[in-house]
Coordinates of C-alpha atoms in Angstrom, one line a residue:
Chain D
M130 CA -0.2 0.0 -0.2
D131 CA 3.1 2.2 0.1
S132 CA 4.1 4.1 -2.8
L133 CA 7.7 4.9 -3.4
V134 CA 9.3 6.3 -6.5
G135 CA 13.4 7.3 -7.3
F136 CA 15.4 7.9 -10.1
V137 CA 18.9 9.3 -10.8
G138 CA 19.4 12.6 -12.2
K139 CA 22.6 14.9 -13.3
N140 CA 24.0 15.0 -9.9
Y141 CA 21.0 14.3 -7.9
V142 CA 18.7 12.0 -7.0
L143 CA 15.3 12.3 -6.6
I144 CA 12.8 9.9 -4.5
A145 CA 8.7 10.7 -3.4
G146 CA 6.6 8.5 -1.1
D147 CA 3.2 8.9 -0.5
T148 CA 2.6 9.9 3.0
N149 CA -0.2 7.7 4.1
A150 CA 0.5 5.7 7.3
G151 CA -2.6 3.3 8.2
R152 CA -4.0 0.0 9.7
S153 CA -6.3 -2.2 7.5
I154 CA -8.6 -0.3 5.6
M155 CA -8.4 2.8 8.0
R156 CA -6.0 5.9 7.3
L157 CA -4.8 7.1 10.6
K158 CA -2.3 9.5 9.7
D159 CA -1.9 11.6 6.4
D160 CA 1.5 13.7 6.5
F161 CA 3.9 10.7 7.2
D162 CA 7.1 11.2 6.2
K163 CA 8.5 7.5 4.8
L164 CA 11.7 9.2 3.6
V165 CA 13.9 9.2 6.4
P166 CA 17.7 10.5 6.4
I167 CA 20.3 8.7 7.3
D168 CA 22.8 11.4 7.0
S169 CA 23.4 14.8 5.4
H170 CA 23.4 12.9 2.1
K171 CA 21.1 10.1 2.2
I172 CA 18.1 9.0 2.4
L173 CA 16.4 5.4 3.1
A174 CA 12.6 5.6 2.0
K175 CA 11.0 2.8 3.9
S176 CA 7.7 0.9 2.6
G177 CA 6.1 -2.0 4.6
E178 CA 4.9 -2.3 8.4
I179 CA 5.5 0.7 10.3
G180 CA 6.9 -0.7 13.2
D181 CA 9.8 -2.5 11.3
G182 CA 10.4 0.1 9.3
N183 CA 10.8 2.6 12.3
Q184 CA 13.1 -0.2 14.4
F185 CA 14.8 -0.9 11.3
C186 CA 15.8 2.1 9.9
N187 CA 16.7 3.5 13.5
L188 CA 19.2 0.5 13.5
I189 CA 20.6 1.4 10.4
I190 CA 20.9 5.2 11.0
R191 CA 22.4 4.8 14.4
N192 CA 24.9 2.3 13.1
V193 CA 26.0 4.4 10.7
S194 CA 26.2 7.4 12.9
L195 CA 28.1 5.2 15.2
Y196 CA 31.0 4.3 12.6
R197 CA 31.1 7.9 11.7
I198 CA 32.0 8.8 15.4
R199 CA 34.5 5.5 15.6
N200 CA 36.2 6.5 12.4
E201 CA 35.9 10.1 11.6
T202 CA 35.1 9.3 8.2
E203 CA 31.5 9.1 6.3
L204 CA 30.4 6.1 4.7
T205 CA 29.4 6.0 0.8
T206 CA 25.8 5.0 -0.4
K207 CA 26.9 1.5 -1.8
S208 CA 28.6 0.6 1.7
V209 CA 25.2 1.8 3.6
A210 CA 23.8 -0.5 1.1
H211 CA 25.7 -3.1 1.7
Y212 CA 25.2 -3.2 5.6
T213 CA 21.3 -2.5 5.2
R214 CA 21.0 -5.6 3.2
R215 CA 23.4 -7.8 5.3
Q216 CA 21.0 -7.0 8.4
L217 CA 17.7 -7.8 6.2
A218 CA 19.5 -10.9 5.3
T219 CA 20.5 -12.0 8.4
A220 CA 17.3 -11.2 10.3
I221 CA 15.0 -12.8 7.3
R222 CA 15.4 -16.5 8.6
K223 CA 15.1 -15.3 12.4
N224 CA 12.9 -12.2 13.3
P225 CA 12.2 -10.6 9.6
Y226 CA 11.5 -7.2 9.2
S227 CA 9.1 -6.5 6.6
V228 CA 10.1 -3.7 5.2
N229 CA 11.1 -2.8 1.2
L230 CA 13.8 0.2 0.8
L231 CA 14.5 2.4 -1.3
L232 CA 18.2 3.7 -0.4
G233 CA 19.2 7.0 -2.1
G234 CA 22.5 9.0 -1.5
Y235 CA 24.8 11.4 -3.1
D236 CA 28.8 11.1 -2.7
K237 CA 30.7 13.9 -2.6
K238 CA 34.0 12.0 -3.8
D239 CA 32.3 10.5 -7.0
Q240 CA 30.1 13.9 -7.2
K241 CA 27.4 11.3 -8.4
G242 CA 24.2 10.4 -7.1
S243 CA 23.1 6.4 -6.6
L244 CA 19.8 4.6 -6.0
Y245 CA 19.8 1.4 -4.4
Y246 CA 16.4 -1.2 -4.3
L247 CA 16.7 -3.3 -1.3
D248 CA 14.2 -5.9 -0.1
Y249 CA 12.7 -7.7 3.1
L250 CA 14.5 -10.8 1.6
G251 CA 17.9 -9.4 1.5
S252 CA 18.0 -8.6 -1.9
S253 CA 19.7 -5.2 -3.1
K254 CA 20.3 -3.6 -6.6
K255 CA 22.0 -0.4 -7.7
I256 CA 19.1 0.9 -10.2
N257 CA 18.9 4.0 -11.7
Y258 CA 15.0 4.2 -11.5
G259 CA 12.8 1.8 -9.5
A260 CA 9.8 1.8 -7.4
Q261 CA 8.4 0.2 -4.1
G262 CA 4.7 -1.1 -3.8
Y263 CA 1.9 -1.1 -5.9
A264 CA 3.5 2.0 -7.5
A265 CA 6.1 -0.1 -9.0
L266 CA 3.3 -1.6 -11.3
F267 CA 2.2 1.5 -13.0
V268 CA 5.6 3.8 -12.8
G269 CA 7.8 1.2 -14.3
S270 CA 6.8 1.4 -17.3
I271 CA 6.7 5.3 -17.5
L272 CA 10.3 5.0 -16.3
D273 CA 11.3 2.8 -19.1
R274 CA 10.0 5.0 -21.6
F275 CA 11.4 8.8 -20.1
W276 CA 14.2 8.0 -18.1
K277 CA 17.3 9.5 -19.4
E278 CA 20.8 9.6 -18.0
D279 CA 21.7 12.8 -17.0
L280 CA 18.3 14.6 -16.5
D281 CA 18.0 18.2 -15.4
F282 CA 16.2 18.7 -12.3
E283 CA 13.6 20.5 -13.9
D284 CA 13.0 17.8 -16.2
G285 CA 13.2 15.0 -13.9
L286 CA 10.6 16.7 -11.1
E287 CA 8.3 16.8 -14.4
L288 CA 8.6 13.0 -14.8
M289 CA 8.5 12.5 -11.2
K290 CA 4.9 14.1 -11.1
K291 CA 3.9 12.3 -14.4
C292 CA 4.9 9.2 -12.4
L293 CA 2.8 10.4 -9.3
R294 CA 0.0 11.7 -11.5
E295 CA 0.0 8.0 -13.1
V296 CA 0.0 6.6 -9.3
E297 CA -2.9 8.6 -8.6
K298 CA -5.0 8.0 -11.2
R299 CA -5.0 4.1 -11.4
L300 CA -4.3 3.0 -8.0
I301 CA -7.6 2.3 -6.3
I302 CA -6.3 2.7 -2.9
G303 CA -6.3 6.6 -2.5
T304 CA -2.9 8.4 -2.5
R305 CA -3.1 11.9 -3.6
C306 CA -0.7 13.1 -1.4
F307 CA 3.3 12.8 -2.0
L308 CA 6.3 14.2 -0.6
I309 CA 9.2 14.8 -2.8
K310 CA 12.9 14.7 -1.7
M311 CA 15.8 15.6 -3.2
I312 CA 19.6 14.8 -2.4
N313 CA 22.4 16.7 -4.2
S314 CA 25.6 18.2 -3.3
D315 CA 24.1 20.4 -0.8
G316 CA 22.3 17.4 0.9
I317 CA 18.7 16.8 1.4
S318 CA 16.1 19.2 0.6
V319 CA 12.2 18.9 0.6
V320 CA 11.2 19.6 -2.9
E321 CA 7.8 19.5 -2.9
K322 CA 4.6 18.1 -1.1
V323 CA 2.3 17.3 -3.9
M324 CA -1.4 16.7 -3.8
I325 CA -2.6 15.2 -7.1
N326 CA -5.8 16.0 -8.1
S327 CA -6.6 14.0 -11.4
K328 CA -10.6 15.1 -11.5
N329 CA -8.9 18.5 -12.2
K330 CA -8.0 17.9 -15.8
N331 CA -4.7 16.1 -14.6
E332 CA -3.5 19.6 -12.8
I333 CA -1.8 19.3 -9.6
E334 CA -1.8 21.5 -6.7
E335 CA 1.2 22.0 -4.7
E336 CA 1.2 22.9 -0.9
N337 CA 4.8 24.1 0.3
Chain A
M144 CA 39.5 -3.5 9.1
F145 CA 36.5 -1.7 10.6
T146 CA 33.4 -3.1 11.5
L147 CA 30.0 -1.8 12.0
G148 CA 29.0 -2.8 15.5
S149 CA 25.6 -3.1 17.1
V150 CA 25.0 -0.7 19.8
L151 CA 25.5 -3.2 22.7
D152 CA 29.2 -3.9 21.9
N153 CA 31.1 -4.9 24.9
D154 CA 32.8 -1.4 25.3
F155 CA 29.7 0.2 25.6
K156 CA 27.6 -1.8 27.6
S157 CA 28.3 -0.7 31.1
T158 CA 27.3 2.9 29.7
I159 CA 24.1 1.8 28.2
E160 CA 23.2 0.1 31.0
D161 CA 23.1 3.2 33.1
F162 CA 20.7 4.7 30.7
S163 CA 18.5 2.0 29.8
F164 CA 15.6 0.4 31.2
E165 CA 16.1 -3.2 31.1
T166 CA 14.3 -4.8 33.3
E167 CA 12.9 -8.5 33.5
F168 CA 9.8 -7.4 31.0
S169 CA 12.3 -6.2 28.1
T170 CA 13.8 -9.1 27.1
N171 CA 11.7 -11.9 26.1
Q172 CA 11.3 -14.8 28.4
L173 CA 7.9 -16.2 27.6
M174 CA 8.2 -19.7 27.1
L175 CA 6.5 -20.4 23.0
P176 CA 7.9 -22.4 20.5
N177 CA 11.2 -21.0 18.4
I178 CA 9.5 -20.3 15.3
E179 CA 9.0 -17.3 13.0
K180 CA 5.0 -16.3 14.4
P181 CA 4.1 -18.3 17.7
F182 CA 0.4 -16.8 18.0
E183 CA -0.2 -17.4 14.3
F184 CA 0.9 -21.4 15.2
A185 CA -1.1 -20.8 18.4
Q186 CA -3.9 -20.3 16.3
S187 CA -3.7 -23.0 14.3
I188 CA -4.3 -25.4 16.8
I189 CA -7.9 -26.1 16.6
G190 CA -9.5 -29.1 18.6
L191 CA -8.3 -32.5 19.3
E192 CA -11.4 -34.3 17.4
K193 CA -11.5 -31.7 14.5
D194 CA -7.8 -32.0 14.6
L195 CA -8.0 -35.8 13.5
Q196 CA -10.5 -35.1 11.1
E197 CA -8.1 -32.5 9.6
N198 CA -5.2 -35.3 9.5
E199 CA -7.1 -37.7 7.5
N200 CA -7.9 -34.7 4.7
Q201 CA -5.0 -32.7 4.5
L202 CA -6.1 -30.8 1.4
M203 CA -9.2 -29.5 3.0
F204 CA -7.5 -28.1 5.7
H205 CA -4.8 -25.7 3.6
Q206 CA -8.1 -25.1 1.7
Q207 CA -9.8 -23.5 4.5
K208 CA -10.2 -20.3 4.8
K209 CA -8.0 -18.4 7.4
E210 CA -11.3 -16.4 9.1
E211 CA -12.9 -20.0 9.8
R212 CA -9.7 -21.7 11.3
K213 CA -9.4 -18.6 13.5
E214 CA -13.0 -19.0 14.4
R215 CA -12.3 -22.5 15.8
A216 CA -8.6 -21.9 17.0
L217 CA -8.5 -22.5 20.8
I218 CA -6.4 -18.8 21.5
K219 CA -8.4 -16.3 20.4
G220 CA -8.0 -12.2 20.2
Y221 CA -10.4 -9.5 20.6
K222 CA -10.7 -5.6 20.3
G223 CA -14.2 -4.8 20.7
T224 CA -14.0 -1.1 22.1
T225 CA -14.0 2.7 21.2
T226 CA -11.1 5.0 22.4
L227 CA -10.3 8.2 21.0
A228 CA -7.7 11.1 21.7
F229 CA -7.3 14.5 20.3
I230 CA -5.2 17.4 20.9
Y231 CA -6.4 20.9 20.3
E232 CA -5.3 24.4 21.3
K233 CA -5.7 24.2 25.0
G234 CA -4.8 20.9 25.6
T235 CA -5.7 17.0 25.0
V236 CA -9.2 15.4 25.1
V237 CA -9.6 11.6 25.6
A238 CA -12.7 9.8 25.5
V239 CA -13.3 6.0 26.2
D240 CA -16.4 3.8 26.3
S241 CA -16.4 1.2 29.2
R242 CA -17.5 -2.4 27.6
A243 CA -15.5 -5.3 27.4
T244 CA -17.2 -8.3 25.7
S245 CA -16.0 -12.1 25.3
G246 CA -17.5 -13.2 22.1
Q247 CA -21.4 -12.3 22.2
Y248 CA -21.3 -11.7 25.7
I249 CA -21.0 -8.5 27.4
A250 CA -18.6 -9.1 30.4
S251 CA -18.5 -5.8 31.6
Q252 CA -20.4 -2.6 31.3
S253 CA -17.5 -0.4 33.5
V254 CA -14.2 -1.1 32.6
Q255 CA -11.3 1.2 33.1
K256 CA -10.1 2.0 29.8
V257 CA -8.0 4.9 30.7
V258 CA -4.7 4.4 32.9
P259 CA -3.0 7.1 34.5
V260 CA 0.7 6.9 33.3
N261 CA 1.8 9.5 35.5
E262 CA -0.4 13.1 36.6
Y263 CA 0.0 14.3 33.1
M264 CA 0.0 11.7 30.9
L265 CA -2.9 9.2 30.0
G266 CA -2.8 5.9 28.4
T267 CA -5.9 4.0 26.9
L268 CA -7.0 0.5 26.6
A269 CA -7.8 -1.2 23.5
G270 CA -7.4 -5.0 22.6
G271 CA -6.5 -7.3 24.9
A272 CA -7.1 -5.4 28.4
A273 CA -4.5 -7.5 30.4
D274 CA -1.9 -6.7 27.9
C275 CA -3.0 -3.1 28.0
Q276 CA -3.5 -3.0 31.6
F277 CA 0.2 -4.5 32.6
F278 CA 1.9 -2.6 30.0
L279 CA 0.6 0.9 30.7
A280 CA 1.2 0.2 34.3
H281 CA 4.5 -0.8 33.6
L282 CA 5.1 2.1 31.8
G283 CA 3.6 4.0 34.9
R284 CA 6.8 2.4 36.5
I285 CA 9.0 3.2 34.1
C286 CA 8.4 6.6 34.0
N287 CA 8.4 7.0 37.8
L288 CA 11.7 6.0 37.6
Y289 CA 13.0 8.3 34.9
E290 CA 12.1 11.0 37.1
L291 CA 13.6 10.0 40.4
R292 CA 16.5 9.1 38.0
N293 CA 16.9 11.9 36.1
N294 CA 14.9 14.8 38.2
E295 CA 12.9 15.9 35.4
K296 CA 9.4 15.0 34.5
I297 CA 9.8 12.2 31.0
S298 CA 8.2 13.9 28.0
V299 CA 5.5 11.8 26.0
A300 CA 7.4 11.4 23.4
A301 CA 10.2 9.2 25.7
A302 CA 7.4 7.6 27.4
S303 CA 5.8 6.1 24.3
K304 CA 8.6 5.4 22.5
L305 CA 9.8 3.3 25.8
L306 CA 6.5 1.6 25.6
N307 CA 7.1 1.3 21.7
N308 CA 10.5 -1.1 22.2
I309 CA 9.2 -3.2 24.7
L310 CA 6.1 -3.8 22.6
Y311 CA 8.1 -4.4 19.7
S312 CA 10.1 -6.8 21.5
Y313 CA 7.0 -8.9 21.9
R314 CA 5.9 -8.5 18.3
N315 CA 5.0 -11.9 17.3
Y316 CA 3.9 -13.3 20.8
G317 CA 0.4 -12.5 19.9
L318 CA -0.3 -9.5 22.1
S319 CA -3.3 -7.2 21.4
V320 CA -2.3 -3.7 22.2
G321 CA -3.6 -0.6 20.6
S322 CA -2.7 2.3 23.1
M323 CA -2.5 6.1 22.8
I324 CA -0.5 7.8 25.0
C325 CA -1.9 11.2 26.0
G326 CA -0.3 14.1 27.7
Y327 CA 0.9 17.6 28.1
D328 CA 4.7 18.4 28.1
T329 CA 6.9 21.2 27.7
R330 CA 6.0 20.8 24.1
G331 CA 2.3 21.3 24.2
P332 CA -0.1 19.1 24.1
Q333 CA 1.2 15.4 22.9
L334 CA -0.6 12.3 21.3
Y335 CA 0.9 9.0 20.0
Y336 CA -0.7 5.8 18.7
I337 CA 1.1 2.7 20.0
D338 CA 0.0 -0.8 18.4
S339 CA 1.2 -4.3 19.3
D340 CA 2.6 -4.7 15.6
G341 CA 5.3 -2.3 17.0
S342 CA 4.4 0.8 15.4
R343 CA 4.2 4.2 16.9
L344 CA 2.8 7.2 15.3
K345 CA 2.3 10.5 16.2
N346 CA -0.7 12.8 15.5
S347 CA -3.2 15.4 16.3
L348 CA -6.2 13.1 16.6
F349 CA -6.5 9.1 16.8
S350 CA -9.7 6.4 17.8
V351 CA -8.9 2.8 18.2
G352 CA -11.0 -0.2 18.3
S353 CA -13.8 -1.5 16.6
G354 CA -15.8 1.5 16.9
S355 CA -13.1 3.8 15.4
P356 CA -14.5 4.3 12.1
F357 CA -18.0 5.9 13.3
A358 CA -16.1 8.0 16.4
Y359 CA -13.8 9.0 13.3
G360 CA -16.7 10.2 11.2
V361 CA -18.0 12.5 14.2
L362 CA -14.4 13.5 15.2
D363 CA -13.5 14.2 11.5
A364 CA -16.4 16.2 10.9
G365 CA -16.2 18.5 13.8
Y366 CA -12.6 18.9 14.7
R367 CA -10.6 22.0 14.6
W368 CA -7.3 23.2 16.2
D369 CA -9.1 26.3 18.0
L370 CA -11.9 24.6 19.5
S371 CA -13.2 25.9 23.1
K372 CA -12.8 23.5 26.1
E373 CA -16.4 23.1 26.0
E374 CA -16.6 22.5 22.5
A375 CA -13.7 19.9 22.8
L376 CA -15.3 18.0 25.4
D377 CA -18.7 17.9 23.6
L378 CA -17.1 16.7 20.2
G379 CA -15.3 13.8 22.1
R380 CA -18.2 12.7 24.2
R381 CA -20.5 12.7 21.0
A382 CA -17.9 10.8 18.9
I383 CA -18.0 8.4 21.6
C384 CA -21.4 8.3 22.0
A385 CA -22.0 8.0 18.0
A386 CA -20.0 4.7 17.9
T387 CA -21.4 3.3 21.2
F388 CA -24.6 3.9 19.2
K389 CA -23.4 1.5 16.0
D390 CA -21.2 -0.5 17.4
S391 CA -21.9 -3.5 19.5
Y392 CA -19.0 -4.2 20.9
S393 CA -18.8 -0.6 22.6
G394 CA -21.3 1.0 25.3
G395 CA -21.5 1.1 28.9
T396 CA -20.5 4.5 30.0
V397 CA -18.9 7.5 28.5
K398 CA -15.9 8.8 30.2
V399 CA -14.4 12.2 29.0
Y400 CA -10.6 13.3 30.3
H401 CA -8.9 16.7 30.0
I402 CA -5.1 17.1 29.9
D403 CA -3.8 20.5 30.6
E404 CA -0.6 21.8 31.5
N405 CA -1.9 21.0 35.2
G406 CA -2.3 17.6 34.8
W407 CA -5.2 15.6 33.8
V408 CA -9.0 15.6 35.0
K409 CA -11.8 13.6 34.5
I410 CA -14.7 15.6 33.4
S411 CA -17.6 13.2 32.9
D412 CA -18.9 9.6 32.9
D413 CA -22.0 9.4 31.4
D414 CA -24.2 6.3 30.4
A415 CA -23.8 5.7 26.5
S416 CA -27.4 5.0 25.8
E417 CA -29.1 7.9 28.0
L418 CA -26.8 10.2 26.6
W419 CA -27.9 9.4 23.3
Y420 CA -31.5 10.3 23.9
R421 CA -30.5 13.7 25.6
Y422 CA -28.7 14.5 22.5
E423 CA -31.6 13.7 20.6
E424 CA -33.8 15.8 23.2
K425 CA -31.5 18.8 22.6
E426 CA -32.1 18.5 18.9
K427 CA -35.4 18.4 19.3
K428 CA -35.7 21.4 21.4
K429 CA -34.0 23.3 19.1
K430 CA -36.1 23.0 16.3

């Protein structure tokens, strides 16, 4: 039921997530932030059970901080992805965390953004674009068609909104409100909190 | 090479223990089978004669719907109640019903579904009564210890996080807790929803229990941040009343509490059915 969409552009990574938190058929909270910052230049976008997501993301964030304190050096996105995958893989046969993640980060050393797809079973893959949840069904083909290497920020944002519009239009479970965050050399910034109303002739109302 | 360690490394254990709340209840000591989801396994244990029948016809057993199996399971869980809480400009309002059901039987009409954690924090009960009462009382103990150790009042965020961590460690053991931690601290009125699945959510209004959709209807329609105290209490009372009217697992009396900077106060305790007809008369008089 959670929708996460992300892709890599020219020196940035855009990640969007819906802002619903619910229990069975009921929406408990409609401004829930699923895009959790690991450090200044990495976001862990979580989907799945709320409790597992909270606890697992806390585990990753605290251990990354501990590493930074002990060794006085920041981890690269690749290292964090590998560490996260390992935690998920060792847990799956004991007490599994039912969280599916998108890890996006910007590495100052390479001056490039990267995006990783992580699964509750312990799979991990570096991707250029991808989605988690039901959104993946609708958004996968749009990204296949329109994503290009080194998209500018404006083109990227337009592509992201195209994806979110599709999710709102076709997913029967109502998700109108999405939060879009960007990671670039300056760090993490909230781009927009978008509320999509496809009945309004495909217009998007922006709430900042 | 440098390796990432878990927080409870040997070097850090002594300092962590000073600040942690590792009591005999924080670590898992329930004796249940060492499998992934002990409670689901327990639910699959159906009565003996029926079990023999199932063994003869394994295919039929697997094709049986999950709900049917749950019906006949020896260990069941119930969540019949309505509790709600919301924060507004002047504080926090908590309203609950007081019915406890055991299947179709009304076990009690006068259950205390609000448990005081300390003078300025209340916890609500939904789900398993025993689970909620125990863990909320335990939370009260922990909060008291925190105040004694640190010479300051514990924040609602911290208290809810403590309960969340304890419940998360029991997440596959079949506990049924749908509690709200409501209070007023230095950050103003606060409200957290804590679940036995391990979720912890912060929001300005919540309703929990079988009657919660009905309560949400009235609550969402009338809620504003700038309500007056009278309006807010009335909204809470009406929402529970509406839920008891529609939901058969909710009823008894409607209890309303208010929390502000001076602590919590019990405002009213009205019979749910009488309340409904009182409101009806009021509406008639208006016309």
